[in-house]
Short mmCIF file of C-alpha atoms in Angstrom, two decimals:
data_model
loop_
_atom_site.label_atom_id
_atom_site.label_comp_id
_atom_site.label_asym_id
_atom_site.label_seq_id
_atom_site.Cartn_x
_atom_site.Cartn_y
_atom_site.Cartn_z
CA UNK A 313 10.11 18.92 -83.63
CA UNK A 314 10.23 22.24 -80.94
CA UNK A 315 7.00 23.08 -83.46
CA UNK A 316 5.34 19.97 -83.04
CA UNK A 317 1.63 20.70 -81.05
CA UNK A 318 1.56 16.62 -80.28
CA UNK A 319 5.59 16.70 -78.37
CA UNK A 320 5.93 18.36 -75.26
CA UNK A 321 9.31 20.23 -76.71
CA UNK A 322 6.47 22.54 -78.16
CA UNK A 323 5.49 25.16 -76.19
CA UNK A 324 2.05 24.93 -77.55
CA UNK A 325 1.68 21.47 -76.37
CA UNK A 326 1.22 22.84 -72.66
CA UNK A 327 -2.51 24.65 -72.40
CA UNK A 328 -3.60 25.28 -68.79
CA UNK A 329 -3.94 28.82 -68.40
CA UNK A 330 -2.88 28.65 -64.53
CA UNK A 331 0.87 28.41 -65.28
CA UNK A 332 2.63 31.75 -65.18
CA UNK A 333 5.63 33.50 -63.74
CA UNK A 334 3.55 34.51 -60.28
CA UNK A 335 1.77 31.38 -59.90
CA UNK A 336 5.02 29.54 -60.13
CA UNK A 337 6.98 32.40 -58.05
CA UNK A 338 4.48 32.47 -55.15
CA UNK A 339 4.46 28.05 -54.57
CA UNK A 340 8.57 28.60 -55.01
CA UNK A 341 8.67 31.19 -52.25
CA UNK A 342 6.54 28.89 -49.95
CA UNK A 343 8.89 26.15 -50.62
CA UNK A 344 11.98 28.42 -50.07
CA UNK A 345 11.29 28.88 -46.63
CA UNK A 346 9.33 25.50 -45.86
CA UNK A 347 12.34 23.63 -47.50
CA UNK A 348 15.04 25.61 -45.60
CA UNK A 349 13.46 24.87 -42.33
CA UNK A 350 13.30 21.03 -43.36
CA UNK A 351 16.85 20.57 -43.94
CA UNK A 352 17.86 22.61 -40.91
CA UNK A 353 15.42 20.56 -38.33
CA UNK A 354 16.94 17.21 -40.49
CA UNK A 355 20.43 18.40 -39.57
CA UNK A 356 19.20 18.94 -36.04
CA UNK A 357 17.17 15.53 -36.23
CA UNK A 358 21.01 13.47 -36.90
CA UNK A 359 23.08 16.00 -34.68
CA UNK A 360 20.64 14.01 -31.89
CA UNK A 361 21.98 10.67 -32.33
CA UNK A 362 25.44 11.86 -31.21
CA UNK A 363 27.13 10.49 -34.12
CA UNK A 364 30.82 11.73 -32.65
CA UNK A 365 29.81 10.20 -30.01
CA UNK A 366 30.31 6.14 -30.79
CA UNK A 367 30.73 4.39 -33.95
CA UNK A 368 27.38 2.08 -33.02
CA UNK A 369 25.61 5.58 -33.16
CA UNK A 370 27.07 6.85 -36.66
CA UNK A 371 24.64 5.72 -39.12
CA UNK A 372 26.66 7.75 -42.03
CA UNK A 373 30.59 6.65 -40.95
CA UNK A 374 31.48 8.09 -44.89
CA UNK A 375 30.13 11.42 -43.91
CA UNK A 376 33.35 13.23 -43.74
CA UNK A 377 33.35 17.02 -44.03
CA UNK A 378 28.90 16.71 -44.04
CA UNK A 379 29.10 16.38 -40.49
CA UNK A 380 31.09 19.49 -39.80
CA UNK A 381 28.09 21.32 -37.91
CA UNK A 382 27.72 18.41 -35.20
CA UNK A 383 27.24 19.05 -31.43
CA UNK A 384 26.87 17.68 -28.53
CA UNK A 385 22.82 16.45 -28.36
CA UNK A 386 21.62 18.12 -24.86
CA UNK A 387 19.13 16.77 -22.33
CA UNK A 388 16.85 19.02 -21.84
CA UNK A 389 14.07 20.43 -22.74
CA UNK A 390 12.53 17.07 -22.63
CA UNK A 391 10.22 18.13 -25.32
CA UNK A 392 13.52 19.29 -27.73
CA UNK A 393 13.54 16.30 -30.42
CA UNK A 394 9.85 15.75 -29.96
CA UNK A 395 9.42 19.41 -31.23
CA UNK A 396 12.42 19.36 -34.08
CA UNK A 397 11.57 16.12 -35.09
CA UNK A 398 8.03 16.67 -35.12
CA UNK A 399 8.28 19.81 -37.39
CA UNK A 400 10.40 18.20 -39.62
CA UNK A 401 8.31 15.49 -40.45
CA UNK A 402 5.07 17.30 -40.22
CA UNK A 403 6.26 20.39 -42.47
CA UNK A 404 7.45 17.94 -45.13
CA UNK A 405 3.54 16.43 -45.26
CA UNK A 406 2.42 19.70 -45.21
CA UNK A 407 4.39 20.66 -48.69
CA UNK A 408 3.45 18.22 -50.41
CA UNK A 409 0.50 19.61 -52.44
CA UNK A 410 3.33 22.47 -52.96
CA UNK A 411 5.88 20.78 -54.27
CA UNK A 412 3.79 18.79 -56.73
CA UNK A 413 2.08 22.10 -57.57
CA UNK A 414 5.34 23.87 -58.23
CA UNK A 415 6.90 20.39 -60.29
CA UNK A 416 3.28 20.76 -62.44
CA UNK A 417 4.26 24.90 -63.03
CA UNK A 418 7.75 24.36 -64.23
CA UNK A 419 7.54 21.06 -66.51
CA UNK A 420 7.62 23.06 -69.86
CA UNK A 421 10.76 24.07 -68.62
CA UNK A 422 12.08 20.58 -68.02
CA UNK A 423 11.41 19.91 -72.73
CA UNK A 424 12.60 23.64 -73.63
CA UNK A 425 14.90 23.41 -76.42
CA UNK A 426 17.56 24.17 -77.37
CA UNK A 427 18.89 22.58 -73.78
CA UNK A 428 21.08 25.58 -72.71
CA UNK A 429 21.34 29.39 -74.36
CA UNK A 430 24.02 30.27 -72.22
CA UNK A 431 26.54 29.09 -69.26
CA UNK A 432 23.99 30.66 -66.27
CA UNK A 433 21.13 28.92 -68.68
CA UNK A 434 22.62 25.68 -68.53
CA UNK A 435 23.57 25.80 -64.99
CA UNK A 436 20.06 26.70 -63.95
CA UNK A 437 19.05 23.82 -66.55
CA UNK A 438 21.83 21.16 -64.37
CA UNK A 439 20.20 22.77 -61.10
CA UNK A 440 16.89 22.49 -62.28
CA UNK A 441 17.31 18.85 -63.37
CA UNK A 442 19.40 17.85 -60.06
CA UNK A 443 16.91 19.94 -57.54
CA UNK A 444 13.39 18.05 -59.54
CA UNK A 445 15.34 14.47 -58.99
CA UNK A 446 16.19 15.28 -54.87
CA UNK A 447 13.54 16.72 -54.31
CA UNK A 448 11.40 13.56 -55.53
CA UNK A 449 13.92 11.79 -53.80
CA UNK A 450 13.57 13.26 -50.45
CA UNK A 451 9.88 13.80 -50.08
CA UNK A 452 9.41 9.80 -51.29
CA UNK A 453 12.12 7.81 -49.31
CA UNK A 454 10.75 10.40 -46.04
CA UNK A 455 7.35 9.45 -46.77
CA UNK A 456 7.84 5.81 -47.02
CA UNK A 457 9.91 5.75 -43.58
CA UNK A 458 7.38 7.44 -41.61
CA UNK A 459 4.77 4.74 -43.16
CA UNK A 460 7.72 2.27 -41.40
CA UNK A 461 7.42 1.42 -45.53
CA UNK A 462 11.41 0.31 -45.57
CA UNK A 463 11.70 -0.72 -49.12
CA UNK A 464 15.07 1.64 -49.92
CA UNK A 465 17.89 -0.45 -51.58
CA UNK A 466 20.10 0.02 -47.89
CA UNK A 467 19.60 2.25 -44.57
CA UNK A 468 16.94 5.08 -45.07
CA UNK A 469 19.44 6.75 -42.54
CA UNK A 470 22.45 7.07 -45.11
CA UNK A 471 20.06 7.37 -48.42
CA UNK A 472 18.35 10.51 -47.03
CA UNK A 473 21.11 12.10 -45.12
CA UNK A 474 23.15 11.74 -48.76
CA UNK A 475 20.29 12.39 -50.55
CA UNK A 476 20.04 15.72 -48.37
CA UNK A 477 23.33 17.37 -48.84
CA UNK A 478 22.66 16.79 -53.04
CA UNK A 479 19.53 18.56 -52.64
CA UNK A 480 20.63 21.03 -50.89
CA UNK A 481 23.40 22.26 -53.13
CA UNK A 482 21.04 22.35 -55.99
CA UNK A 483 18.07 23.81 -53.92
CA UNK A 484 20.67 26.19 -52.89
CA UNK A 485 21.97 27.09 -56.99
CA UNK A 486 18.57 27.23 -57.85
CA UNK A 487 17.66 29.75 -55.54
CA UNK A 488 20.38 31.85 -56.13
CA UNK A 489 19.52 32.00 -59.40
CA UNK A 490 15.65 32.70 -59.20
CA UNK A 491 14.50 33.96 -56.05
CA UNK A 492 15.40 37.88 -56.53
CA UNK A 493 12.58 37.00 -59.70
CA UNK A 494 10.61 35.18 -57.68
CA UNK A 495 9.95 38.41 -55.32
CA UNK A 496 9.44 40.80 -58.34
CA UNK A 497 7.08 38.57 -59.89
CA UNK A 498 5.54 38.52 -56.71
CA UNK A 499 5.71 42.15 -55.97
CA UNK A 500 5.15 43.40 -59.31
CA UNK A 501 2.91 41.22 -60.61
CA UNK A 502 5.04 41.18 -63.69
CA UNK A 503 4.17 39.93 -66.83
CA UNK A 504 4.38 35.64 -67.48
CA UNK A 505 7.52 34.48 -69.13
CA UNK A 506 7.04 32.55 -72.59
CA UNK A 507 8.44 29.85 -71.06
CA UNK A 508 5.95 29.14 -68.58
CA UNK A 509 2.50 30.91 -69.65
CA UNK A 510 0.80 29.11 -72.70
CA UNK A 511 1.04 30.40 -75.91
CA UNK A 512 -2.51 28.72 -76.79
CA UNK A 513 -4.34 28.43 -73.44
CA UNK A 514 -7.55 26.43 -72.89
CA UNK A 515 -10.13 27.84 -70.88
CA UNK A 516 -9.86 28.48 -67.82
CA UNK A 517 -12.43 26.90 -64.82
CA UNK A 518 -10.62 28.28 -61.79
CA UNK A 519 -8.51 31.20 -61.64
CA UNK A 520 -4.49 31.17 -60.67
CA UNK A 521 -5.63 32.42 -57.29
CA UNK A 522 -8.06 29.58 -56.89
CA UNK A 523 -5.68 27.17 -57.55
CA UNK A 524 -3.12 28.76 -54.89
CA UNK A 525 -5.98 28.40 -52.30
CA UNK A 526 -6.63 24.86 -53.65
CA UNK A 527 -2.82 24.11 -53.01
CA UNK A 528 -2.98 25.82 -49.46
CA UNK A 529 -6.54 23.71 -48.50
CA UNK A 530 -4.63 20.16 -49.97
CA UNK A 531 -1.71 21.43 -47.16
CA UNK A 532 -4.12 22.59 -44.24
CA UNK A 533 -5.86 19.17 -44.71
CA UNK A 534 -2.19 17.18 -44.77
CA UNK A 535 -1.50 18.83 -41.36
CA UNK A 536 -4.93 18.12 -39.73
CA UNK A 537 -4.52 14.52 -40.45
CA UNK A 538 -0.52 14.03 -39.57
CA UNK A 539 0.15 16.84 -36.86
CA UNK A 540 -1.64 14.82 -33.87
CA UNK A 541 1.28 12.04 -34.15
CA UNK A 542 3.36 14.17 -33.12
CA UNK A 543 1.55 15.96 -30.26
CA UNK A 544 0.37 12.43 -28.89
CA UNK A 545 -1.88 11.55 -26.82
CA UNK A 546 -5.53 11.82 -27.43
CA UNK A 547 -4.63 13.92 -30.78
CA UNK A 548 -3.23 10.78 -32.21
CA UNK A 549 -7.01 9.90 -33.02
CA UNK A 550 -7.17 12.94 -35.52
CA UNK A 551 -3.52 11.39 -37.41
CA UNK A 552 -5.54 9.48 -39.85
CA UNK A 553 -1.72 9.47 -42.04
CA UNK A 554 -0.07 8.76 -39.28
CA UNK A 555 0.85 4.54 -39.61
CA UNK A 556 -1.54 2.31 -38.24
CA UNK A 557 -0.48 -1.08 -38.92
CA UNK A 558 2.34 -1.70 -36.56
CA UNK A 559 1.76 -3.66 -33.25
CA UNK A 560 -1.75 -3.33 -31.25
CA UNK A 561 -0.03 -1.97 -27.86
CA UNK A 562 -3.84 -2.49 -26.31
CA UNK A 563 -4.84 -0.76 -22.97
CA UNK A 564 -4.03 0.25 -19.78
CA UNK A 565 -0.62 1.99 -18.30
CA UNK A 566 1.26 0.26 -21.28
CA UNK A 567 -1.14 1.08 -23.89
CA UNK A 568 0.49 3.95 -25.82
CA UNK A 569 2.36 3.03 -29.31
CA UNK A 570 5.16 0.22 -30.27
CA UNK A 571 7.11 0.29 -32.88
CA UNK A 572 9.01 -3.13 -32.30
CA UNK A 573 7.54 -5.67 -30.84
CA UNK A 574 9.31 -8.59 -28.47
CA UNK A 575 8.79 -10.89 -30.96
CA UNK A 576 10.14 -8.92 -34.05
CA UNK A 577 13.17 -8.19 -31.74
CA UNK A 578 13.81 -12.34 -30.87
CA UNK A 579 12.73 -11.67 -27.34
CA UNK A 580 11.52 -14.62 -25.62
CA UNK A 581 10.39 -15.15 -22.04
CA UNK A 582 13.46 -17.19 -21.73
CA UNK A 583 15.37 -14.62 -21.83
CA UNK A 584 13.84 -12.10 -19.74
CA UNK A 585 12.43 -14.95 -16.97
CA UNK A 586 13.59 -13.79 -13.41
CA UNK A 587 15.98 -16.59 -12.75
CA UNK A 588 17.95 -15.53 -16.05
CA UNK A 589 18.11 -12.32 -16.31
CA UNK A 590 20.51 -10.32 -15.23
CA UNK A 591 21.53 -6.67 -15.87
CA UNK A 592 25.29 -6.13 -16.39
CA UNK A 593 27.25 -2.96 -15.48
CA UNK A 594 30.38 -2.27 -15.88
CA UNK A 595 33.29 0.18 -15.53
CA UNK A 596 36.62 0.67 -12.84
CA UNK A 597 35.32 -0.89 -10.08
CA UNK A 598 35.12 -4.53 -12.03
CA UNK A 599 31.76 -5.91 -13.39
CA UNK A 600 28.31 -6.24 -11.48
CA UNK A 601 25.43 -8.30 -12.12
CA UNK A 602 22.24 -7.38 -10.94
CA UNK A 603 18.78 -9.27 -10.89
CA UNK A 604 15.55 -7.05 -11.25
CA UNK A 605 14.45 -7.82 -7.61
CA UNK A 606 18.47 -6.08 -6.78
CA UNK A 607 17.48 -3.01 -9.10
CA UNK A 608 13.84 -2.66 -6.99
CA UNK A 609 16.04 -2.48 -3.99
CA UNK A 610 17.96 0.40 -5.41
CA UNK A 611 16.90 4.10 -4.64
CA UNK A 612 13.95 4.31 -6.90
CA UNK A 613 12.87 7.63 -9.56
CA UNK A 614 10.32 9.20 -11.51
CA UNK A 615 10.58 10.67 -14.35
CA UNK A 616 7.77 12.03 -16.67
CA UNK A 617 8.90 11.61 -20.20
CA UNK A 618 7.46 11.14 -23.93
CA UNK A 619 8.82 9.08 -25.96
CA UNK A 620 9.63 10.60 -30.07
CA UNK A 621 10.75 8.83 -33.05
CA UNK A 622 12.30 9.79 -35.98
CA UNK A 623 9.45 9.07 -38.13
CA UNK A 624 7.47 12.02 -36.28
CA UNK A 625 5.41 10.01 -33.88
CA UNK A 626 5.84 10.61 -30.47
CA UNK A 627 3.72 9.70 -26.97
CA UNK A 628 1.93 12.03 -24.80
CA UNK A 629 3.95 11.93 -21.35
CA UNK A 630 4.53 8.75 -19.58
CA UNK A 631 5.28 8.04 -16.30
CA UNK A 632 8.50 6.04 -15.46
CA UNK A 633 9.73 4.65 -12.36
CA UNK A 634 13.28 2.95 -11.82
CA UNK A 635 16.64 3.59 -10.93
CA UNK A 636 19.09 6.36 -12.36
CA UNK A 637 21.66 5.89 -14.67
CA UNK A 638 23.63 8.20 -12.66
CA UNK A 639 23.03 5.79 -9.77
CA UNK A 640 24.19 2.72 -11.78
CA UNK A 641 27.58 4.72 -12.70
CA UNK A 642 28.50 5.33 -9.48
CA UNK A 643 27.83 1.34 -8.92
CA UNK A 644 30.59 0.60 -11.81
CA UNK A 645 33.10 3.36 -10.26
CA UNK A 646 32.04 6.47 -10.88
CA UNK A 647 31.51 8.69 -7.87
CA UNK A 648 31.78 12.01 -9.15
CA UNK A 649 30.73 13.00 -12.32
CA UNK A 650 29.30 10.29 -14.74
CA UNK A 651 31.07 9.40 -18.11
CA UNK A 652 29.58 8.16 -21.36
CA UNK A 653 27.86 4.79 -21.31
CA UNK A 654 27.01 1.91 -24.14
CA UNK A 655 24.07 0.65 -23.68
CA UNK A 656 23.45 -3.32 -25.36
CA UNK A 657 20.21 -4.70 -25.90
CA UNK A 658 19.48 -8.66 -25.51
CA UNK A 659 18.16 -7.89 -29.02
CA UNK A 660 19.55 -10.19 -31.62
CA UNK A 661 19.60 -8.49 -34.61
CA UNK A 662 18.75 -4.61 -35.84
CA UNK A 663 20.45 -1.23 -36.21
CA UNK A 664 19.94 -0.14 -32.94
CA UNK A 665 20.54 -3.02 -30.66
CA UNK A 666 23.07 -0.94 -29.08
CA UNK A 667 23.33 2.72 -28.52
CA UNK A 668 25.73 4.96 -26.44
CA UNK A 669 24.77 8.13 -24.52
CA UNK A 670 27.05 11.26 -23.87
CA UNK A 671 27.62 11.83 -20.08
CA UNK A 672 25.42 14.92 -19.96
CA UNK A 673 22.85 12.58 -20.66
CA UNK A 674 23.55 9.80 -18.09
CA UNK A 675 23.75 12.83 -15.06
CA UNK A 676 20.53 14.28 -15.94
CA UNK A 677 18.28 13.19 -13.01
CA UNK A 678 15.47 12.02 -15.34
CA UNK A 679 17.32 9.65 -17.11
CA UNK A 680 16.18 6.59 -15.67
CA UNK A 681 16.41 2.78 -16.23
CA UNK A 682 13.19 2.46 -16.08
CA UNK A 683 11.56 -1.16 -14.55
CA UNK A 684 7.99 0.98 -14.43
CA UNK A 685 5.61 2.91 -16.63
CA UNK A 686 2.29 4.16 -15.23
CA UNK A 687 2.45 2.18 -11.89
CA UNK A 688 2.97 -0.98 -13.94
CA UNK A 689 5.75 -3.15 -14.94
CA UNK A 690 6.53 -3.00 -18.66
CA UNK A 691 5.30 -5.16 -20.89
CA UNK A 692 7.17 -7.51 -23.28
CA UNK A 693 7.33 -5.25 -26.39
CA UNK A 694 8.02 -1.66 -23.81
CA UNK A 695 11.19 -3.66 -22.94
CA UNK A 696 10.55 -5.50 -20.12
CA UNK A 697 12.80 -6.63 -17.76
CA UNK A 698 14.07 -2.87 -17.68
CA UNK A 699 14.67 -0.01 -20.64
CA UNK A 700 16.37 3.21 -21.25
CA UNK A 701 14.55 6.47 -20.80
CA UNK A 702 16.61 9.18 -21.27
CA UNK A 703 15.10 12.72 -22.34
CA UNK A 704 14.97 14.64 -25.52
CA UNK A 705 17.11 11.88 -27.07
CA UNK A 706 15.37 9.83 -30.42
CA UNK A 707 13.34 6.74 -29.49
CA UNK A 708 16.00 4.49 -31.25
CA UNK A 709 18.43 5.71 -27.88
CA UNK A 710 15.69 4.91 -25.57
CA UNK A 711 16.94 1.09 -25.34
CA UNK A 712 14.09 -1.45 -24.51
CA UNK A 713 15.62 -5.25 -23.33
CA UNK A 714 18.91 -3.98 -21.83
CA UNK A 715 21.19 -6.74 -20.52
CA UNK A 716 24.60 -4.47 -20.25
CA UNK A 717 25.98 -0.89 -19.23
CA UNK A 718 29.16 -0.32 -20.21
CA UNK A 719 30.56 3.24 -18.56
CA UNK A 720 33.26 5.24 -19.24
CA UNK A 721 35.03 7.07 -22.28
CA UNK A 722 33.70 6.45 -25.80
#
C-alpha cells in the first residue's frame, strides 16, 4: 500500500518538483513571524473590549486562565485599535497565498507511513495534524467575519478566540520542533528531505524560486485590494475585498460606511421622534431625563474621530459635535473624577446592544455623545437621536441609539 504509485501513502504518488526542504522552510519562516504578529494584535484586538470590565462586554465568560494577559484598553492614540486591528486583519489576507502554499509543501507529510517512528515523530505528527486543522480554522471563520459572512455554528467572538489559543499551542510545538531546520535549510541550502522532495519528479515549468515570487505577488496583490479598508477614506475605493454589500450609507456629512442599519436594529421613528425620546442618566444624584433639545443646550464639543471595526474596516476621520460624557457624569453625581459607565441602546435585540466603558475612557475630553457628525445631525442608521464616540475603542463600543447612562462602579 506505502508502494502503491495510485495512493498518496506512496511517496511516488507526489511529482511536482517545487517541493523541497527550502521551499517549504522559507513560506514556514514567513508564516512564523506573520502568524506571531496575528495572534499578538488578536490578543490586543479582545484586550480592547475591556472584558474585566462588565459581564455585557465579555464575549468569552469561560475564558478562565486565557485571559490572564488583559489590561486596561486606553484612550488614546485615537488611531490605536484602528492600527492593531487593521494589521491584524490585513496581515491575515496578506498570508493567505502563504499558508496555502506551505499546506500544498507539506501534504506528503500529512499520508507518511508508518504514522509515528518515534515519541518527538509522533508529537510533531499530533502538532502537525492539530496546527493544519487551526490554522484552516482560523484563516476561514476570520475571513468569513470580515465578509460580515456569519454562518459559524455560535458567536465568531468565542469560536476564534478558542480556536486561537488551540492554534497557538500547536503553532507553538511545531515551531519548536522545526524552526532551528527551517533556518539551516535556509542558510545552507541543504539538501531536500525524502519526505518532501519527489522521488519521481515531473518536469518542471517554473523554478522553486519562481514559485516563491508567485506566492509573494498572490500576497502583494491581497494587500492592494484589502489594505484601503482599513486606512479609509478615499483608499476604500482601492479595497475591492473589502465587503460591499452591507447598507448604501449614500452622500453627504453622513455618507461614510454602516454596518447596521436602523431597520436591522428595530429602530423606528417612533422611537427616536422628539416628543419620545428621552436620554436617561443615572448615578448618586437620582435619575435625569433629558430631551435632545436639553442636550443642545448643554456645553457643546468636537471631537475628530474614526470610527474601526473588528472586521478591519475603519472611516477616515469624522467630525463629531455633542456633549461630553464627562459632562453627563458630573450631571448624575460625579464632580470629580468620572467612574465607569453602561451604556444601553434602544436596540432590541443583538450582542452589543449594551456596552460599558472604563472611566479613563469617559474623562477623555474627546469622548463625546455625539448629536452631530460633519455639521449635520445623524442619520437614522449613524444612531440618531445621539451615539457614543469614544476613541481608540472597537466600533461595537461606539453605541448608536442610546436611551440610558448608567455611571458608577462596574
Amino acid at each position: 500500500m506505502r508502494d502503491d504509485p495510485r495512493l498518496p501513502t506512496s511517496p511516488r504518488f507526489w511529482r511536482s518538483p517545487l517541493r523541497g526542504t527550502w521551499f517549504t522552510a522559507a513560506l514556514g519562516l514567513v508564516l512564523l513571524g506573520g502568524i506571531s504578529v496575528l495572534f499578538v494584535t488578536g490578543l490586543v484586538s479582545y484586550a480592547a473590549y475591556n472584558p474585566d470590565l462588565s459581564p455585557v462586554n465579555d464575549t468569552t465568560p469561560d475564558k478562565g486562565v486565557l485571559g490572564f494577559y488583559l489590561f486596561d484598553w486606553p484612550a488614546g492614540p485615537s488611531w490605536l485599535y484602528r492600527l492593531s486591528q487593521g494589521v491584524h486583519v490585513t496581515l491575515g489576507v496578506v498570508l493567505v497565498p502563504v499558508l496555502l502554499a506551505k499546506l500544498w509543501s507539506v501534504v506528503p507529510k500529512l499520508f507518511t507511513l508508518p504514522p509515528a517512528r518515534s515519541v518527538a515523530h509522533a508529537l510533531e505528527r499530533v502538532s502537525l495534524l492539530l496546527l493544519v486543522g487551526g490554522a484552516l480554522f482560523q484563516f476561514v471563520t476570520g475571513l468569513l467575519n470580515v465578509q460580515l459572512e456569519y454562518v459559524f455554528p455560535g458567536s465568531f467572538y468565542p469560536l476564534h478566540f478558542y480556536g486561537a489559543w488551540v492554534f497557538i499551542a500547536a503553532f507553538v510545538v511545531h515551531a519548536a520542533l522545526r524552526a532551528p531546520m527551517a533556518v539551516r535549510a535556509v542558510r545552507e541550502r541543504r539538501r531536500d528531505e525524502a519526505e518532501l522532495t519527489a522521488p519521481r519528479p515531473a518536469p518542471p515549468t517554473v523554478s522553486r524560486r519562481g514559485a516563491l515570487w508567485l506566492v509573494g505577488g498572490g500576497s502583494l496583490l491581497l494587500f492592494v485590494t484589502t489594505v484601503g479598508q482599513s486606512l479609509g477614506g478615499p483608499l476604500r475605493r482601492t479595497a475591492l475585498l473589502a465587503p460591499h454589500g452591507g447598507a448604501d450609507p449614500g452622500g453627504g456629512p453622513n455618507g461614510f460606511q454602516i454596518n447596521k442599519t436602523a431597520r436591522y436594529a428595530g429602530i423606528t421613528e417612533a422611537d427616536t421622534h422628539p416628543d419620545a425620546w428621552r436620554l436617561v442618566v443615572t448615578g448618586p444624584a437620582g435619575t435625569v431625563r433629558l430631551s435632545r433639545d436639553e442636550l443642545l443646550r448643554m456645553p457643546q464639543h468636537s471631537s475628530s474621530l474614526p470610527i474601526a471595526c473588528v472586521e478591519g474596516w475603519s472611516t477616515a476621520d469624522q467630525w463629531w459635535r455633542g456633549v461630553r460624557l464627562r459632562d453627563l457624569a458630573a450631571l448624575a453625581g460625579y464632580a470629580g473624577d468620572p467612574p465607569d459607565v453602561l451604556v444601553e441602546s434602544l436596540q432590541r435585540h443583538g450582542a452589543f446592544r449594551r456596552a460599558a466603558l472604563r472611566a479613563n475612557q469617559v474623562s477623555d475630553p474627546r469622548s463625546l455623545l455625539a448629536l452631530y457628525v460633519n455639521g449635520e445631525e445623524l442619520s437614522p442608521d449613524h444612531g440618531y437621536p445621539a451615539r457614543i464616540i469614544v476613541p481608540a475603542a472597537p466600533g461595537v463600543h461606539n453605541t448608536k441609539w442610546v436611551g440610558r447612562l448608567t455611571f458608577g462602579d462596574l
